[in-house]
Amino acid sequence: MTASSGQLIVLVGPAGSGKTTLAHRLIAKDPLGRGFSVSHTTRAIRSNEIDGKDYHFIDRANFEHLIASGDFVEWATVHGNYYGTSRASIVEHVSAGRELFFDIDIQGAFHLFEQFSEQTRLVFIVPPSWQVLVSRLTARGTETTATLRRRLQTARKELEGLLNSALPWQIVVNDVLEEAIGDLDQATRTAKIELKHRALLEQMLQAAQADARAAS
Ligand code: 5GP
């Protein structure tokens, strides 16, 4: 498949960075020109989610069948569950010249970039500091100690992956939501630039590593 027009806006960032909210706020500004890529997953549906809108929820056997038949442009195992992006969901939007927003993990972002580098904008969303991320996740009240630890560990690995990546990432710091929406809007229009906010990212990674050492 070739994605001949349209843009793929790939948002990566830790749980608690606000990437889903940011994507939906930008889409709401231009619902005809923008859309959200609805992934398939084997994870259990949460009470606030809608099948077909947040994800296509399917079982492992079906997911493995879709992998085997080549329906996914990328798929990954995240926290023990399968997640994948179907070819069909991309084709529909991109051939119509729309911007398609993705909320996927960093492995998925690398795979999409490999296949559609010309059309893909990679955006990493970060909270203003590691401490803010930890307090946002704790304040949600939905995390157990184990899931909190796992999410923070994933966040640390993604920060490491970002800092070691040679790809053209844009960085959006989500401190004040309205400002972050403007920054993301801008980032979707800006071509490749050097990694912004490197000092902040390095500081966050050091705090994450210190937390991981303290917890082990
Ligand atoms: P959650 O279960 O909290 O909705 O998502 C867990 C993680 O899976 C998040 O980092 C999310 O970005 C990632 N994810 C969601 N859909 C996809 C997908 O289609 N492909 C990949 N590679 N990751 C995904």
Short mmCIF file of C-alpha atoms and ligand atoms in Angstrom, two decimals:
data_model
loop_
_atom_site.label_atom_id
_atom_site.label_comp_id
_atom_site.label_asym_id
_atom_site.label_seq_id
_atom_site.Cartn_x
_atom_site.Cartn_y
_atom_site.Cartn_z
CA MET A 1 0.00 0.00 0.00
CA THR A 2 1.23 3.51 -0.61
CA ALA A 3 -0.04 6.41 1.43
CA SER A 4 0.00 8.98 -1.33
CA SER A 5 -1.48 12.02 0.40
CA GLY A 6 -2.55 13.08 3.87
CA GLN A 7 -0.41 13.09 6.96
CA LEU A 8 0.14 10.59 9.74
CA ILE A 9 0.58 12.44 13.04
CA VAL A 10 2.05 9.94 15.43
CA LEU A 11 1.78 10.88 19.11
CA VAL A 12 3.96 9.00 21.55
CA GLY A 13 4.42 9.72 25.23
CA PRO A 14 3.90 8.32 28.68
CA ALA A 15 0.48 7.42 30.05
CA GLY A 16 -0.49 10.63 31.82
CA SER A 17 1.13 12.93 29.24
CA GLY A 18 -2.29 13.84 27.84
CA LYS A 19 -1.68 12.70 24.25
CA THR A 20 -5.19 11.30 23.77
CA THR A 21 -6.80 14.53 25.01
CA LEU A 22 -4.53 16.59 22.78
CA ALA A 23 -5.34 14.50 19.71
CA HIS A 24 -9.09 14.71 20.29
CA ARG A 25 -8.96 18.46 20.94
CA LEU A 26 -7.13 19.07 17.66
CA ILE A 27 -9.46 16.77 15.72
CA ALA A 28 -12.46 18.64 17.17
CA LYS A 29 -11.12 21.85 15.58
CA ASP A 30 -11.29 20.30 12.11
CA PRO A 31 -13.34 17.08 12.22
CA LEU A 32 -13.57 16.84 8.43
CA GLY A 33 -9.85 17.23 7.82
CA ARG A 34 -8.63 15.13 10.74
CA GLY A 35 -9.32 11.76 12.24
CA PHE A 36 -8.13 9.38 14.93
CA SER A 37 -6.62 6.00 14.11
CA VAL A 38 -8.62 3.42 16.04
CA SER A 39 -6.29 0.53 16.89
CA HIS A 40 -7.20 -3.07 17.52
CA THR A 41 -6.35 -4.49 20.94
CA THR A 42 -6.78 -7.62 23.03
CA ARG A 43 -6.84 -5.73 26.31
CA ALA A 44 -10.09 -5.67 28.28
CA ILE A 45 -12.40 -2.74 27.58
CA ARG A 46 -12.51 -0.11 30.38
CA SER A 47 -15.81 1.23 31.69
CA ASN A 48 -15.35 4.63 30.04
CA GLU A 49 -14.47 3.22 26.61
CA ILE A 50 -16.55 2.53 23.51
CA ASP A 51 -15.80 -0.38 21.20
CA GLY A 52 -15.05 0.95 17.71
CA LYS A 53 -14.31 4.46 18.95
CA ASP A 54 -11.47 4.05 21.45
CA TYR A 55 -10.29 0.69 20.12
CA HIS A 56 -11.60 -2.30 18.23
CA PHE A 57 -11.61 -4.82 21.07
CA ILE A 58 -10.94 -8.37 19.83
CA ASP A 59 -9.68 -11.62 21.33
CA ARG A 60 -6.17 -13.05 20.93
CA ALA A 61 -7.20 -15.66 18.36
CA ASN A 62 -8.73 -13.00 16.11
CA PHE A 63 -5.76 -10.71 16.57
CA GLU A 64 -3.34 -13.49 15.62
CA HIS A 65 -5.48 -14.25 12.58
CA LEU A 66 -5.24 -10.59 11.49
CA ILE A 67 -1.45 -10.66 11.98
CA ALA A 68 -1.19 -13.79 9.83
CA SER A 69 -3.30 -12.30 7.06
CA GLY A 70 -1.16 -9.15 6.96
CA ASP A 71 -3.94 -6.77 8.02
CA PHE A 72 -1.68 -4.72 10.32
CA VAL A 73 0.86 -2.13 9.19
CA GLU A 74 2.33 -2.44 12.65
CA TRP A 75 1.53 -4.25 15.85
CA ALA A 76 3.19 -4.61 19.23
CA THR A 77 2.77 -6.22 22.62
CA VAL A 78 2.36 -3.57 25.30
CA HIS A 79 1.93 -4.55 28.96
CA GLY A 80 1.06 -8.11 27.92
CA ASN A 81 -1.64 -7.22 25.38
CA TYR A 82 -1.58 -6.98 21.62
CA TYR A 83 -2.13 -3.59 19.96
CA GLY A 84 -2.11 -2.98 16.21
CA THR A 85 -2.90 -0.51 13.47
CA SER A 86 -4.86 -1.86 10.56
CA ARG A 87 -3.96 -0.99 6.99
CA ALA A 88 -7.61 -0.23 6.26
CA SER A 89 -7.82 2.49 8.90
CA ILE A 90 -4.88 4.32 7.32
CA VAL A 91 -5.92 3.94 3.69
CA GLU A 92 -9.37 5.41 4.20
CA HIS A 93 -8.08 8.66 5.75
CA VAL A 94 -4.86 9.12 3.91
CA SER A 95 -6.31 8.58 0.45
CA ALA A 96 -8.89 11.24 1.33
CA GLY A 97 -6.01 13.63 2.13
CA ARG A 98 -6.86 13.83 5.83
CA GLU A 99 -4.58 14.09 8.84
CA LEU A 100 -4.72 10.93 10.87
CA PHE A 101 -3.68 11.04 14.54
CA PHE A 102 -2.12 7.98 16.19
CA ASP A 103 -1.77 7.28 19.88
CA ILE A 104 0.69 4.39 19.78
CA ASP A 105 3.83 3.24 21.53
CA ILE A 106 7.34 4.10 20.40
CA GLN A 107 7.90 0.75 18.63
CA GLY A 108 4.77 1.39 16.55
CA ALA A 109 5.99 4.91 15.75
CA PHE A 110 9.28 3.53 14.44
CA HIS A 111 7.43 1.01 12.25
CA LEU A 112 5.08 3.61 10.79
CA PHE A 113 7.98 5.94 10.08
CA GLU A 114 9.84 3.13 8.31
CA GLN A 115 6.91 2.57 5.98
CA PHE A 116 5.58 6.11 5.46
CA SER A 117 8.49 8.41 6.30
CA GLU A 118 7.39 11.14 3.89
CA GLN A 119 3.90 11.44 5.37
CA THR A 120 4.74 10.81 9.02
CA ARG A 121 5.23 13.45 11.69
CA LEU A 122 6.58 12.04 14.95
CA VAL A 123 5.57 13.96 18.05
CA PHE A 124 6.60 13.04 21.59
CA ILE A 125 4.35 14.50 24.29
CA VAL A 126 5.90 15.04 27.71
CA PRO A 127 4.65 16.43 30.99
CA PRO A 128 6.69 19.35 32.36
CA SER A 129 8.70 17.08 34.69
CA TRP A 130 9.03 13.49 35.87
CA GLN A 131 7.53 14.46 39.25
CA VAL A 132 4.44 15.89 37.52
CA LEU A 133 4.03 12.65 35.57
CA VAL A 134 4.23 10.57 38.76
CA SER A 135 1.68 12.81 40.53
CA ARG A 136 -0.71 12.81 37.53
CA LEU A 137 -0.70 9.03 37.40
CA THR A 138 -1.08 8.72 41.17
CA ALA A 139 -3.92 11.28 41.23
CA ARG A 140 -5.93 9.28 38.65
CA GLY A 141 -6.59 6.76 41.41
CA THR A 142 -6.86 4.00 38.79
CA GLU A 143 -3.35 2.61 39.20
CA THR A 144 -2.23 -0.07 41.61
CA THR A 145 1.37 0.08 42.84
CA ALA A 146 2.25 -2.59 40.27
CA THR A 147 0.58 -0.88 37.26
CA LEU A 148 2.01 2.49 38.28
CA ARG A 149 5.46 0.97 38.38
CA ARG A 150 4.99 -0.69 35.01
CA ARG A 151 3.76 2.52 33.36
CA LEU A 152 6.69 4.47 34.79
CA GLN A 153 9.09 1.81 33.59
CA THR A 154 7.59 2.03 30.08
CA ALA A 155 7.85 5.84 30.23
CA ARG A 156 11.52 5.58 31.17
CA LYS A 157 12.23 3.17 28.30
CA GLU A 158 10.42 5.42 25.83
CA LEU A 159 12.43 8.44 27.00
CA GLU A 160 15.60 6.42 26.48
CA GLY A 161 14.37 5.35 23.04
CA LEU A 162 13.58 8.95 22.13
CA LEU A 163 16.95 10.31 23.25
CA ASN A 164 18.75 7.58 21.29
CA SER A 165 16.61 7.97 18.18
CA ALA A 166 17.99 9.60 15.06
CA LEU A 167 14.50 10.24 13.69
CA PRO A 168 13.00 13.74 13.38
CA TRP A 169 10.95 13.99 16.56
CA GLN A 170 9.00 17.08 17.53
CA ILE A 171 8.59 17.58 21.29
CA VAL A 172 5.48 19.08 22.86
CA VAL A 173 5.53 19.82 26.58
CA ASN A 174 2.02 19.44 27.98
CA ASP A 175 1.94 21.76 30.98
CA VAL A 176 -0.92 24.17 30.21
CA LEU A 177 -3.36 22.26 27.97
CA GLU A 178 -4.41 25.18 25.73
CA GLU A 179 -0.75 26.04 25.04
CA ALA A 180 0.10 22.43 24.31
CA ILE A 181 -2.78 22.25 21.80
CA GLY A 182 -1.28 25.26 19.98
CA ASP A 183 2.21 23.75 20.11
CA LEU A 184 0.96 20.43 18.74
CA ASP A 185 -0.94 22.19 15.95
CA GLN A 186 2.31 23.97 15.07
CA ALA A 187 4.36 20.76 15.32
CA THR A 188 2.10 19.02 12.78
CA ARG A 189 3.02 21.70 10.25
CA THR A 190 6.73 21.97 10.93
CA ALA A 191 9.21 19.88 9.00
CA LYS A 192 12.21 18.16 10.49
CA ILE A 193 14.03 20.17 13.13
CA GLU A 194 16.58 19.33 15.78
CA LEU A 195 15.33 17.79 18.99
CA LYS A 196 13.88 20.57 21.12
CA HIS A 197 13.85 20.45 24.92
CA ARG A 198 16.74 17.98 25.07
CA ALA A 199 17.82 19.27 28.51
CA LEU A 200 14.32 18.74 29.91
CA LEU A 201 14.16 15.23 28.44
CA GLU A 202 17.55 14.35 29.90
CA GLN A 203 16.51 15.69 33.30
CA MET A 204 13.33 13.59 33.18
CA LEU A 205 15.28 10.49 32.26
CA GLN A 206 17.70 11.02 35.16
CA ALA A 207 14.77 11.38 37.58
CA ALA A 208 13.19 8.24 36.08
CA GLN A 209 16.42 6.28 36.49
CA ALA A 210 16.81 7.47 40.09
CA ASP A 211 13.22 6.32 40.83
CA ALA A 212 13.89 2.94 39.21
CA ARG A 213 17.05 2.47 41.31
CA ALA A 214 15.18 3.44 44.50
CA ALA A 215 12.39 0.95 43.70
CA SER A 216 14.68 -2.02 43.00
P1 5GP B 1 -3.77 1.70 26.78
O1 5GP B 1 -4.01 0.27 27.07
O2 5GP B 1 -3.42 2.49 28.02
O3 5GP B 1 -4.90 2.32 25.98
O4 5GP B 1 -2.50 1.78 25.81
C1 5GP B 1 -1.28 1.21 26.19
C2 5GP B 1 -0.21 1.59 25.19
O5 5GP B 1 -0.45 0.98 23.91
C3 5GP B 1 -0.10 3.09 24.93
O6 5GP B 1 1.28 3.45 24.97
C4 5GP B 1 -0.62 3.23 23.53
O7 5GP B 1 -0.04 4.35 22.90
C5 5GP B 1 -0.18 1.92 22.90
N1 5GP B 1 -0.95 1.60 21.68
C6 5GP B 1 -2.25 1.79 21.45
N2 5GP B 1 -2.60 1.39 20.22
C7 5GP B 1 -1.47 0.95 19.61
C8 5GP B 1 -1.17 0.43 18.30
O8 5GP B 1 -2.02 0.28 17.44
N3 5GP B 1 0.12 0.07 18.07
C9 5GP B 1 1.10 0.22 19.00
N4 5GP B 1 2.33 -0.13 18.64
N5 5GP B 1 0.87 0.71 20.23
C10 5GP B 1 -0.40 1.07 20.55
#
